[in-house]
């Protein structure tokens, strides 16, 4: 098991497949992009599958989520999914993506064994989409979403980040649209994980703001607390059901006490928290021919040292060196 000193057990592995992206969301990375990882530093497909194999067979991982950067940019993605689906025990598998390219790949991903997708979409207005992501690709995202739904990668979840002055007024429209299309919408509070360090507490849209805005158009009933488990989203039943809406309030209502996550970066570093400032190098162990037991031991040790919380409320909080796109959100 991957257990820490507070007794939390990690069963959910987030794997970043690349730090590159074809969008430039303002809350994530600058217009010019970032200094991408060099190819030799990236884990190979074989190395990724080996680490996931160790995680599911020796460390109690039950769920694997592929992310990035934009994971659909990884050429070997379908093959990786297929090989992970053949592992024993077979983990649940999902993908967090901006949806560009999903139209082309959804059926192949489903066939390879992917269970679900989370697609990030912050606005339904083409002009706002272009400002927010710095690319004119809304149509591609909508087509990708439809393809994912048709391929059975369900429930299709949507991640939305609201930004003041851009799409902060769009929460009710996004929810009405998501309900009509049978997508499960979750709002994510903007976190201090952007490469430009532009986040400010005063300049973010909070869970309170989002709920107040949704209440103007919908009747929301809180889901029973025992239904939440370790899920980061608090959820509400929309207008009596069956649809639900979630809010991931990492900043104003942190859920660190129930965290069950461990993260692997595209260059083979283990992070025990999104906000951790330390990483543990598994790539060096992999490339020095360490046996599986040794890699599992290093991974366990990395998780043992997980801090109680993100530290966001501490005046001494320091943003991690890597931005969200390089950690794997
Ligand atoms: N490119 C893929 C995507 O956008 O879904 C996967 C990687 S992205 C880093 C994963 C999620 O992190 C997205 O839903 C994105 O909206 C979210 N995200 C990125 N930067 C964020 C920030 N500063 N605060 C909150 N969420 C953020
Ligand atoms: Fe790319 Fe996702 Fe970051 Fe947007 S949030 S720039 S899609 S990695």
mmCIF file of C-alpha atoms and ligand atoms in Angstrom:
data_model
loop_
_atom_site.group_PDB
_atom_site.id
_atom_site.type_symbol
_atom_site.label_atom_id
_atom_site.label_comp_id
_atom_site.label_asym_id
_atom_site.label_seq_id
_atom_site.Cartn_x
_atom_site.Cartn_y
_atom_site.Cartn_z
ATOM 1 C CA UNK A 1 0.000 0.000 0.000
ATOM 2 C CA UNK A 2 0.958 3.600 -0.457
ATOM 3 C CA UNK A 3 0.213 4.925 2.994
ATOM 4 C CA UNK A 4 1.342 8.177 4.640
ATOM 5 C CA UNK A 5 1.984 9.123 8.243
ATOM 6 C CA UNK A 6 -1.593 10.460 8.554
ATOM 7 C CA UNK A 7 -3.041 7.087 7.534
ATOM 8 C CA UNK A 8 -4.205 8.150 4.087
ATOM 9 C CA UNK A 9 -3.896 5.457 1.429
ATOM 10 C CA UNK A 10 -3.246 6.380 -2.207
ATOM 11 C CA UNK A 11 -5.235 4.230 -4.639
ATOM 12 C CA UNK A 12 -5.528 6.750 -7.486
ATOM 13 C CA UNK A 13 -2.524 7.319 -9.773
ATOM 14 C CA UNK A 14 -2.326 10.369 -12.066
ATOM 15 C CA UNK A 15 0.120 9.821 -14.897
ATOM 16 C CA UNK A 16 1.319 12.777 -16.950
ATOM 17 C CA UNK A 17 2.140 11.609 -20.472
ATOM 18 C CA UNK A 18 3.601 14.862 -21.758
ATOM 19 C CA UNK A 19 4.114 18.450 -20.617
ATOM 20 C CA UNK A 20 3.298 19.817 -24.109
ATOM 21 C CA UNK A 21 -0.018 21.288 -25.091
ATOM 22 C CA UNK A 22 -1.846 22.635 -28.126
ATOM 23 C CA UNK A 23 -3.756 25.247 -26.093
ATOM 24 C CA UNK A 24 -2.423 28.074 -23.922
ATOM 25 C CA UNK A 25 -5.100 28.497 -21.233
ATOM 26 C CA UNK A 26 -4.318 31.755 -19.461
ATOM 27 C CA UNK A 27 -4.604 30.195 -15.977
ATOM 28 C CA UNK A 28 -2.134 27.449 -16.961
ATOM 29 C CA UNK A 29 0.660 28.633 -19.241
ATOM 30 C CA UNK A 30 1.967 31.726 -21.025
ATOM 31 C CA UNK A 31 1.264 32.530 -24.650
ATOM 32 C CA UNK A 32 4.749 31.485 -25.785
ATOM 33 C CA UNK A 33 4.453 28.070 -24.119
ATOM 34 C CA UNK A 34 7.111 26.663 -21.792
ATOM 35 C CA UNK A 35 10.533 25.101 -21.982
ATOM 36 C CA UNK A 36 9.338 21.567 -22.852
ATOM 37 C CA UNK A 37 11.011 18.479 -21.439
ATOM 38 C CA UNK A 38 13.643 16.977 -23.719
ATOM 39 C CA UNK A 39 12.705 13.664 -25.372
ATOM 40 C CA UNK A 40 15.398 11.560 -23.634
ATOM 41 C CA UNK A 41 14.097 12.814 -20.273
ATOM 42 C CA UNK A 42 10.569 11.559 -20.922
ATOM 43 C CA UNK A 43 9.621 8.094 -19.782
ATOM 44 C CA UNK A 44 9.183 5.722 -22.702
ATOM 45 C CA UNK A 45 5.908 3.843 -23.217
ATOM 46 C CA UNK A 46 7.555 0.692 -21.811
ATOM 47 C CA UNK A 47 8.767 2.553 -18.720
ATOM 48 C CA UNK A 48 5.309 4.013 -18.088
ATOM 49 C CA UNK A 49 3.603 0.639 -18.402
ATOM 50 C CA UNK A 50 6.179 -0.980 -16.121
ATOM 51 C CA UNK A 51 5.606 1.641 -13.409
ATOM 52 C CA UNK A 52 1.825 1.277 -13.672
ATOM 53 C CA UNK A 53 2.255 -2.499 -13.464
ATOM 54 C CA UNK A 54 4.250 -2.114 -10.235
ATOM 55 C CA UNK A 55 1.627 0.322 -8.926
ATOM 56 C CA UNK A 56 -1.323 -2.018 -9.482
ATOM 57 C CA UNK A 57 0.332 -5.289 -8.551
ATOM 58 C CA UNK A 58 2.414 -4.183 -5.544
ATOM 59 C CA UNK A 59 1.126 -0.819 -4.330
ATOM 60 C CA UNK A 60 -2.662 -1.050 -4.294
ATOM 61 C CA UNK A 61 -3.411 1.380 -7.140
ATOM 62 C CA UNK A 62 -6.979 0.836 -8.357
ATOM 63 C CA UNK A 63 -7.470 3.769 -10.678
ATOM 64 C CA UNK A 64 -5.183 5.346 -13.295
ATOM 65 C CA UNK A 65 -5.838 8.725 -14.871
ATOM 66 C CA UNK A 66 -3.796 9.866 -17.863
ATOM 67 C CA UNK A 67 -3.195 13.578 -18.083
ATOM 68 C CA UNK A 68 -0.587 16.179 -19.022
ATOM 69 C CA UNK A 69 0.003 18.653 -20.701
ATOM 70 C CA UNK A 70 -2.301 17.344 -23.352
ATOM 71 C CA UNK A 71 -2.241 13.522 -23.232
ATOM 72 C CA UNK A 72 -3.767 13.155 -26.712
ATOM 73 C CA UNK A 73 -0.469 14.564 -28.054
ATOM 74 C CA UNK A 74 1.340 11.430 -26.861
ATOM 75 C CA UNK A 75 1.735 9.219 -29.948
ATOM 76 C CA UNK A 76 1.687 5.939 -27.977
ATOM 77 C CA UNK A 77 -1.425 6.702 -25.927
ATOM 78 C CA UNK A 78 -3.741 4.023 -27.381
ATOM 79 C CA UNK A 79 -1.027 1.370 -26.997
ATOM 80 C CA UNK A 80 -0.362 2.392 -23.382
ATOM 81 C CA UNK A 81 -4.084 2.153 -22.571
ATOM 82 C CA UNK A 82 -4.283 -1.268 -24.203
ATOM 83 C CA UNK A 83 -1.336 -2.592 -22.206
ATOM 84 C CA UNK A 84 -2.615 -1.182 -18.918
ATOM 85 C CA UNK A 85 -6.045 -2.729 -19.591
ATOM 86 C CA UNK A 86 -4.313 -6.132 -19.757
ATOM 87 C CA UNK A 87 -2.744 -5.786 -16.295
ATOM 88 C CA UNK A 88 -3.919 -7.894 -13.364
ATOM 89 C CA UNK A 89 -5.695 -6.503 -11.443
ATOM 90 C CA UNK A 90 -7.037 -4.239 -14.179
ATOM 91 C CA UNK A 91 -7.272 -0.650 -12.921
ATOM 92 C CA UNK A 92 -10.082 1.736 -13.832
ATOM 93 C CA UNK A 93 -8.730 4.066 -16.524
ATOM 94 C CA UNK A 94 -9.675 7.616 -17.412
ATOM 95 C CA UNK A 95 -8.213 10.502 -19.382
ATOM 96 C CA UNK A 96 -8.187 14.245 -18.684
ATOM 97 C CA UNK A 97 -7.990 16.110 -21.970
ATOM 98 C CA UNK A 98 -8.808 19.389 -23.645
ATOM 99 C CA UNK A 99 -10.775 17.321 -26.164
ATOM 100 C CA UNK A 100 -8.888 18.403 -29.295
ATOM 101 C CA UNK A 101 -8.276 15.229 -31.290
ATOM 102 C CA UNK A 102 -10.806 13.194 -29.329
ATOM 103 C CA UNK A 103 -13.112 13.003 -32.334
ATOM 104 C CA UNK A 104 -10.401 11.007 -34.092
ATOM 105 C CA UNK A 105 -9.348 8.843 -31.156
ATOM 106 C CA UNK A 106 -12.404 8.247 -28.926
ATOM 107 C CA UNK A 107 -13.442 4.924 -30.498
ATOM 108 C CA UNK A 108 -9.890 3.548 -30.524
ATOM 109 C CA UNK A 109 -9.396 4.586 -26.889
ATOM 110 C CA UNK A 110 -12.635 2.900 -25.838
ATOM 111 C CA UNK A 111 -11.677 -0.238 -27.735
ATOM 112 C CA UNK A 112 -8.253 -0.227 -26.066
ATOM 113 C CA UNK A 113 -9.939 -0.243 -22.650
ATOM 114 C CA UNK A 114 -10.308 3.378 -21.533
ATOM 115 C CA UNK A 115 -13.320 3.718 -19.240
ATOM 116 C CA UNK A 116 -14.029 7.465 -19.051
ATOM 117 C CA UNK A 117 -12.904 10.944 -20.057
ATOM 118 C CA UNK A 118 -12.846 14.334 -18.373
ATOM 119 C CA UNK A 119 -12.852 17.102 -20.957
ATOM 120 C CA UNK A 120 -11.848 20.631 -20.007
ATOM 121 C CA UNK A 121 -14.168 23.286 -21.360
ATOM 122 C CA UNK A 122 -14.526 26.666 -19.691
ATOM 123 C CA UNK A 123 -16.871 28.500 -22.029
ATOM 124 C CA UNK A 124 -19.401 27.979 -24.802
ATOM 125 C CA UNK A 125 -18.710 31.380 -26.380
ATOM 126 C CA UNK A 126 -16.251 31.150 -29.295
ATOM 127 C CA UNK A 127 -14.763 34.619 -28.657
ATOM 128 C CA UNK A 128 -14.203 33.907 -24.949
ATOM 129 C CA UNK A 129 -12.770 30.464 -25.783
ATOM 130 C CA UNK A 130 -10.276 32.138 -28.085
ATOM 131 C CA UNK A 131 -9.240 34.662 -25.435
ATOM 132 C CA UNK A 132 -9.060 32.099 -22.653
ATOM 133 C CA UNK A 133 -7.147 29.372 -24.506
ATOM 134 C CA UNK A 134 -5.469 31.671 -27.066
ATOM 135 C CA UNK A 135 -6.620 29.288 -29.815
ATOM 136 C CA UNK A 136 -9.774 29.196 -31.960
ATOM 137 C CA UNK A 137 -10.646 25.527 -31.312
ATOM 138 C CA UNK A 138 -14.057 25.467 -29.587
ATOM 139 C CA UNK A 139 -15.624 23.500 -32.456
ATOM 140 C CA UNK A 140 -12.975 20.768 -32.148
ATOM 141 C CA UNK A 141 -13.589 20.425 -28.421
ATOM 142 C CA UNK A 142 -17.360 20.135 -28.903
ATOM 143 C CA UNK A 143 -16.856 17.520 -31.630
ATOM 144 C CA UNK A 144 -14.485 15.608 -29.333
ATOM 145 C CA UNK A 145 -17.023 15.631 -26.529
ATOM 146 C CA UNK A 146 -19.733 14.264 -28.754
ATOM 147 C CA UNK A 147 -17.437 11.528 -30.046
ATOM 148 C CA UNK A 148 -16.490 10.525 -26.480
ATOM 149 C CA UNK A 149 -20.147 10.287 -25.490
ATOM 150 C CA UNK A 150 -21.019 8.264 -28.601
ATOM 151 C CA UNK A 151 -18.064 5.932 -28.014
ATOM 152 C CA UNK A 152 -19.353 5.156 -24.505
ATOM 153 C CA UNK A 153 -16.533 6.845 -22.567
ATOM 154 C CA UNK A 154 -19.135 7.686 -19.963
ATOM 155 C CA UNK A 155 -20.000 9.431 -17.773
ATOM 156 C CA UNK A 156 -18.316 12.202 -19.754
ATOM 157 C CA UNK A 157 -17.235 14.791 -17.224
ATOM 158 C CA UNK A 158 -16.501 18.429 -18.007
ATOM 159 C CA UNK A 159 -13.958 20.468 -16.040
ATOM 160 C CA UNK A 160 -14.521 24.228 -16.041
ATOM 161 C CA UNK A 161 -12.365 26.944 -14.510
ATOM 162 C CA UNK A 162 -14.052 30.339 -14.171
ATOM 163 C CA UNK A 163 -12.030 33.516 -14.589
ATOM 164 C CA UNK A 164 -13.172 36.983 -13.528
ATOM 165 C CA UNK A 165 -14.061 39.268 -16.415
ATOM 166 C CA UNK A 166 -13.997 36.394 -18.906
ATOM 167 C CA UNK A 167 -16.392 33.529 -18.194
ATOM 168 C CA UNK A 168 -17.304 34.065 -14.527
ATOM 169 C CA UNK A 169 -20.914 34.772 -15.517
ATOM 170 C CA UNK A 170 -21.232 31.560 -17.510
ATOM 171 C CA UNK A 171 -21.813 28.984 -14.756
ATOM 172 C CA UNK A 172 -25.613 28.653 -15.235
ATOM 173 C CA UNK A 173 -25.318 28.483 -19.041
ATOM 174 C CA UNK A 174 -22.630 25.808 -18.796
ATOM 175 C CA UNK A 175 -24.776 23.765 -16.412
ATOM 176 C CA UNK A 176 -27.940 24.010 -18.552
ATOM 177 C CA UNK A 177 -25.918 22.935 -21.577
ATOM 178 C CA UNK A 178 -24.194 20.046 -19.713
ATOM 179 C CA UNK A 179 -27.517 18.715 -18.400
ATOM 180 C CA UNK A 180 -29.042 18.881 -21.901
ATOM 181 C CA UNK A 181 -26.097 16.894 -23.335
ATOM 182 C CA UNK A 182 -25.836 14.376 -20.474
ATOM 183 C CA UNK A 183 -22.362 15.568 -19.422
ATOM 184 C CA UNK A 184 -21.413 15.841 -15.747
ATOM 185 C CA UNK A 185 -20.103 19.336 -15.078
ATOM 186 C CA UNK A 186 -17.556 20.148 -12.366
ATOM 187 C CA UNK A 187 -16.206 23.592 -11.653
ATOM 188 C CA UNK A 188 -12.599 23.794 -10.470
ATOM 189 C CA UNK A 189 -11.406 26.738 -8.419
ATOM 190 C CA UNK A 190 -8.404 28.396 -10.010
ATOM 191 C CA UNK A 191 -5.260 27.330 -8.137
ATOM 192 C CA UNK A 192 -1.811 28.936 -7.829
ATOM 193 C CA UNK A 193 -0.250 26.486 -10.287
ATOM 194 C CA UNK A 194 0.116 28.648 -13.386
ATOM 195 C CA UNK A 195 3.553 29.006 -14.912
ATOM 196 C CA UNK A 196 3.296 32.812 -14.869
ATOM 197 C CA UNK A 197 2.516 32.998 -11.110
ATOM 198 C CA UNK A 198 -0.457 35.250 -11.905
ATOM 199 C CA UNK A 199 -2.897 33.740 -9.383
ATOM 200 C CA UNK A 200 -4.207 35.909 -6.562
ATOM 201 C CA UNK A 201 -6.727 34.944 -3.903
ATOM 202 C CA UNK A 202 -8.698 38.148 -4.469
ATOM 203 C CA UNK A 203 -8.732 37.609 -8.219
ATOM 204 C CA UNK A 204 -10.254 34.114 -8.234
ATOM 205 C CA UNK A 205 -13.855 32.943 -8.534
ATOM 206 C CA UNK A 206 -14.652 30.950 -5.373
ATOM 207 C CA UNK A 207 -16.944 27.967 -4.819
ATOM 208 C CA UNK A 208 -19.251 30.371 -2.949
ATOM 209 C CA UNK A 209 -19.459 32.648 -6.007
ATOM 210 C CA UNK A 210 -20.147 29.685 -8.308
ATOM 211 C CA UNK A 211 -22.917 28.251 -6.131
ATOM 212 C CA UNK A 212 -24.569 31.651 -5.693
ATOM 213 C CA UNK A 213 -24.608 32.070 -9.447
ATOM 214 C CA UNK A 214 -26.040 28.547 -10.039
ATOM 215 C CA UNK A 215 -28.741 29.073 -7.410
ATOM 216 C CA UNK A 216 -30.192 31.907 -9.492
ATOM 217 C CA UNK A 217 -31.375 29.359 -12.072
ATOM 218 C CA UNK A 218 -31.301 25.896 -10.475
ATOM 219 C CA UNK A 219 -32.547 24.102 -7.416
ATOM 220 C CA UNK A 220 -29.473 22.397 -5.924
ATOM 221 C CA UNK A 221 -29.669 19.682 -3.254
ATOM 222 C CA UNK A 222 -26.371 18.619 -1.619
ATOM 223 C CA UNK A 223 -25.454 15.013 -2.242
ATOM 224 C CA UNK A 224 -25.203 12.876 0.915
ATOM 225 C CA UNK A 225 -21.713 13.205 2.422
ATOM 226 C CA UNK A 226 -21.182 9.402 2.399
ATOM 227 C CA UNK A 227 -21.516 9.487 -1.414
ATOM 228 C CA UNK A 228 -18.438 11.714 -1.765
ATOM 229 C CA UNK A 229 -15.733 9.375 -0.451
ATOM 230 C CA UNK A 230 -12.318 10.683 -1.476
ATOM 231 C CA UNK A 231 -13.669 12.481 -4.574
ATOM 232 C CA UNK A 232 -12.356 16.031 -4.805
ATOM 233 C CA UNK A 233 -15.721 17.351 -6.026
ATOM 234 C CA UNK A 234 -18.545 18.250 -3.668
ATOM 235 C CA UNK A 235 -21.704 17.492 -5.633
ATOM 236 C CA UNK A 236 -25.255 18.775 -5.814
ATOM 237 C CA UNK A 237 -28.346 17.189 -7.399
ATOM 238 C CA UNK A 238 -29.699 19.530 -10.072
ATOM 239 C CA UNK A 239 -33.452 20.277 -10.051
ATOM 240 C CA UNK A 240 -34.335 17.003 -8.307
ATOM 241 C CA UNK A 241 -31.999 14.835 -10.470
ATOM 242 C CA UNK A 242 -30.788 12.710 -12.039
ATOM 243 C CA UNK A 243 -28.041 15.150 -13.121
ATOM 244 C CA UNK A 244 -25.420 16.427 -10.732
ATOM 245 C CA UNK A 245 -22.992 19.320 -10.652
ATOM 246 C CA UNK A 246 -19.681 19.334 -8.784
ATOM 247 C CA UNK A 247 -17.370 21.971 -7.378
ATOM 248 C CA UNK A 248 -13.713 21.217 -6.694
ATOM 249 C CA UNK A 249 -12.851 23.872 -4.152
ATOM 250 C CA UNK A 250 -9.163 23.154 -3.582
ATOM 251 C CA UNK A 251 -8.554 26.689 -2.335
ATOM 252 C CA UNK A 252 -11.582 27.640 -0.225
ATOM 253 C CA UNK A 253 -12.751 24.170 0.940
ATOM 254 C CA UNK A 254 -9.674 21.922 0.776
ATOM 255 C CA UNK A 255 -10.163 18.163 0.960
ATOM 256 C CA UNK A 256 -6.594 17.094 1.769
ATOM 257 C CA UNK A 257 -7.725 14.876 4.683
ATOM 258 C CA UNK A 258 -9.383 12.491 2.206
ATOM 259 C CA UNK A 259 -6.734 12.664 -0.533
ATOM 260 C CA UNK A 260 -6.020 9.305 -2.163
ATOM 261 C CA UNK A 261 -3.735 10.476 -4.996
ATOM 262 C CA UNK A 262 -0.162 9.838 -6.099
ATOM 263 C CA UNK A 263 1.305 11.485 -9.191
ATOM 264 C CA UNK A 264 3.874 10.474 -11.796
ATOM 265 C CA UNK A 265 5.305 13.203 -14.023
ATOM 266 C CA UNK A 266 6.180 12.638 -17.676
ATOM 267 C CA UNK A 267 9.879 12.541 -16.702
ATOM 268 C CA UNK A 268 9.392 9.905 -14.041
ATOM 269 C CA UNK A 269 9.180 11.892 -10.816
ATOM 270 C CA UNK A 270 6.756 10.940 -8.048
ATOM 271 C CA UNK A 271 4.868 13.769 -6.395
ATOM 272 C CA UNK A 272 2.812 13.027 -3.333
ATOM 273 C CA UNK A 273 0.761 16.240 -3.717
ATOM 274 C CA UNK A 274 -0.020 18.790 -6.450
ATOM 275 C CA UNK A 275 1.483 21.432 -4.182
ATOM 276 C CA UNK A 276 4.522 19.436 -3.056
ATOM 277 C CA UNK A 277 7.874 21.155 -3.468
ATOM 278 C CA UNK A 278 9.799 17.888 -3.450
ATOM 279 C CA UNK A 279 9.789 15.051 -5.951
ATOM 280 C CA UNK A 280 11.183 11.538 -5.888
ATOM 281 C CA UNK A 281 13.062 10.271 -8.903
ATOM 282 C CA UNK A 282 11.838 6.898 -10.182
ATOM 283 C CA UNK A 283 13.378 7.328 -13.614
ATOM 284 C CA UNK A 284 16.917 7.019 -12.277
ATOM 285 C CA UNK A 285 15.968 3.787 -10.509
ATOM 286 C CA UNK A 286 14.256 2.470 -13.664
ATOM 287 C CA UNK A 287 17.261 3.266 -15.814
ATOM 288 C CA UNK A 288 19.741 1.718 -13.409
ATOM 289 C CA UNK A 289 17.922 -1.611 -13.705
ATOM 290 C CA UNK A 290 16.462 -1.561 -10.210
ATOM 291 C CA UNK A 291 14.161 -4.534 -9.585
ATOM 292 C CA UNK A 292 10.398 -3.963 -9.128
ATOM 293 C CA UNK A 293 10.655 -4.351 -5.332
ATOM 294 C CA UNK A 294 13.216 -1.554 -5.117
ATOM 295 C CA UNK A 295 11.073 0.783 -7.231
ATOM 296 C CA UNK A 296 8.026 -0.042 -5.073
ATOM 297 C CA UNK A 297 10.087 0.701 -1.946
ATOM 298 C CA UNK A 298 11.149 4.134 -3.255
ATOM 299 C CA UNK A 299 7.531 4.928 -4.225
ATOM 300 C CA UNK A 300 6.240 3.906 -0.754
ATOM 301 C CA UNK A 301 8.846 6.117 0.908
ATOM 302 C CA UNK A 302 7.866 9.071 -1.305
ATOM 303 C CA UNK A 303 4.236 8.771 -0.204
ATOM 304 C CA UNK A 304 5.067 8.201 3.460
ATOM 305 C CA UNK A 305 6.371 11.775 3.648
ATOM 306 C CA UNK A 306 3.161 13.392 2.301
ATOM 307 C CA UNK A 307 2.265 16.541 4.200
ATOM 308 C CA UNK A 308 -1.074 16.951 5.990
ATOM 309 C CA UNK A 309 -2.290 19.628 3.593
ATOM 310 C CA UNK A 310 -1.503 21.790 0.592
ATOM 311 C CA UNK A 311 -0.274 24.645 2.798
ATOM 312 C CA UNK A 312 -2.283 27.134 0.719
ATOM 313 C CA UNK A 313 -3.567 28.853 3.846
ATOM 314 C CA UNK A 314 -0.124 29.164 5.384
ATOM 315 C CA UNK A 315 1.447 32.627 4.989
ATOM 316 C CA UNK A 316 4.721 30.878 4.119
ATOM 317 C CA UNK A 317 3.084 29.041 1.157
ATOM 318 C CA UNK A 318 5.341 28.851 -1.875
ATOM 319 C CA UNK A 319 4.062 27.804 -5.266
ATOM 320 C CA UNK A 320 5.756 24.617 -6.547
ATOM 321 C CA UNK A 321 8.445 25.129 -9.186
ATOM 322 C CA UNK A 322 6.609 23.060 -11.770
ATOM 323 C CA UNK A 323 3.343 24.415 -13.159
ATOM 324 C CA UNK A 324 0.191 22.289 -13.362
ATOM 325 C CA UNK A 325 0.844 21.350 -17.004
ATOM 326 C CA UNK A 326 4.198 19.805 -16.078
ATOM 327 C CA UNK A 327 2.938 18.029 -12.956
ATOM 328 C CA UNK A 328 -0.197 16.538 -14.500
ATOM 329 C CA UNK A 329 -3.462 18.069 -13.337
HETATM 330 N N1 LIG B 1 -4.676 19.442 -21.075
HETATM 331 C C1 LIG B 1 -5.607 18.648 -20.364
HETATM 332 C C2 LIG B 1 -6.822 19.443 -19.955
HETATM 333 O O1 LIG B 1 -6.789 20.672 -20.050
HETATM 334 O O2 LIG B 1 -7.787 18.810 -19.532
HETATM 335 C C3 LIG B 1 -5.025 17.955 -19.148
HETATM 336 C C4 LIG B 1 -4.080 18.734 -18.285
HETATM 337 S S1 LIG B 1 -4.772 20.145 -17.459
HETATM 338 C C5 LIG B 1 -3.376 20.713 -16.560
HETATM 339 C C6 LIG B 1 -5.820 19.359 -16.272
HETATM 340 C C7 LIG B 1 -6.863 20.222 -15.635
HETATM 341 O O3 LIG B 1 -6.210 21.220 -14.870
HETATM 342 C C8 LIG B 1 -7.771 20.974 -16.615
HETATM 343 O O4 LIG B 1 -9.117 20.698 -16.291
HETATM 344 C C9 LIG B 1 -7.450 22.429 -16.381
HETATM 345 O O5 LIG B 1 -8.581 23.242 -16.543
HETATM 346 C C10 LIG B 1 -6.963 22.396 -14.960
HETATM 347 N N2 LIG B 1 -6.080 23.519 -14.614
HETATM 348 C C11 LIG B 1 -4.964 23.949 -15.236
HETATM 349 N N3 LIG B 1 -4.411 24.987 -14.582
HETATM 350 C C12 LIG B 1 -5.208 25.219 -13.513
HETATM 351 C C13 LIG B 1 -5.177 26.156 -12.449
HETATM 352 N N4 LIG B 1 -4.219 27.084 -12.340
HETATM 353 N N5 LIG B 1 -6.146 26.102 -11.518
HETATM 354 C C14 LIG B 1 -7.128 25.164 -11.603
HETATM 355 N N6 LIG B 1 -7.207 24.248 -12.572
HETATM 356 C C15 LIG B 1 -6.266 24.277 -13.529
HETATM 357 FE FE1 LIG B 2 -3.185 22.841 -22.050
HETATM 358 FE FE2 LIG B 2 -4.766 21.736 -20.256
HETATM 359 FE FE3 LIG B 2 -3.025 23.698 -19.541
HETATM 360 FE FE4 LIG B 2 -5.129 24.298 -21.066
HETATM 361 S S1 LIG B 2 -5.187 23.497 -18.965
HETATM 362 S S2 LIG B 2 -2.989 24.945 -21.413
HETATM 363 S S3 LIG B 2 -5.383 22.494 -22.271
HETATM 364 S S4 LIG B 2 -2.510 21.673 -20.229
#
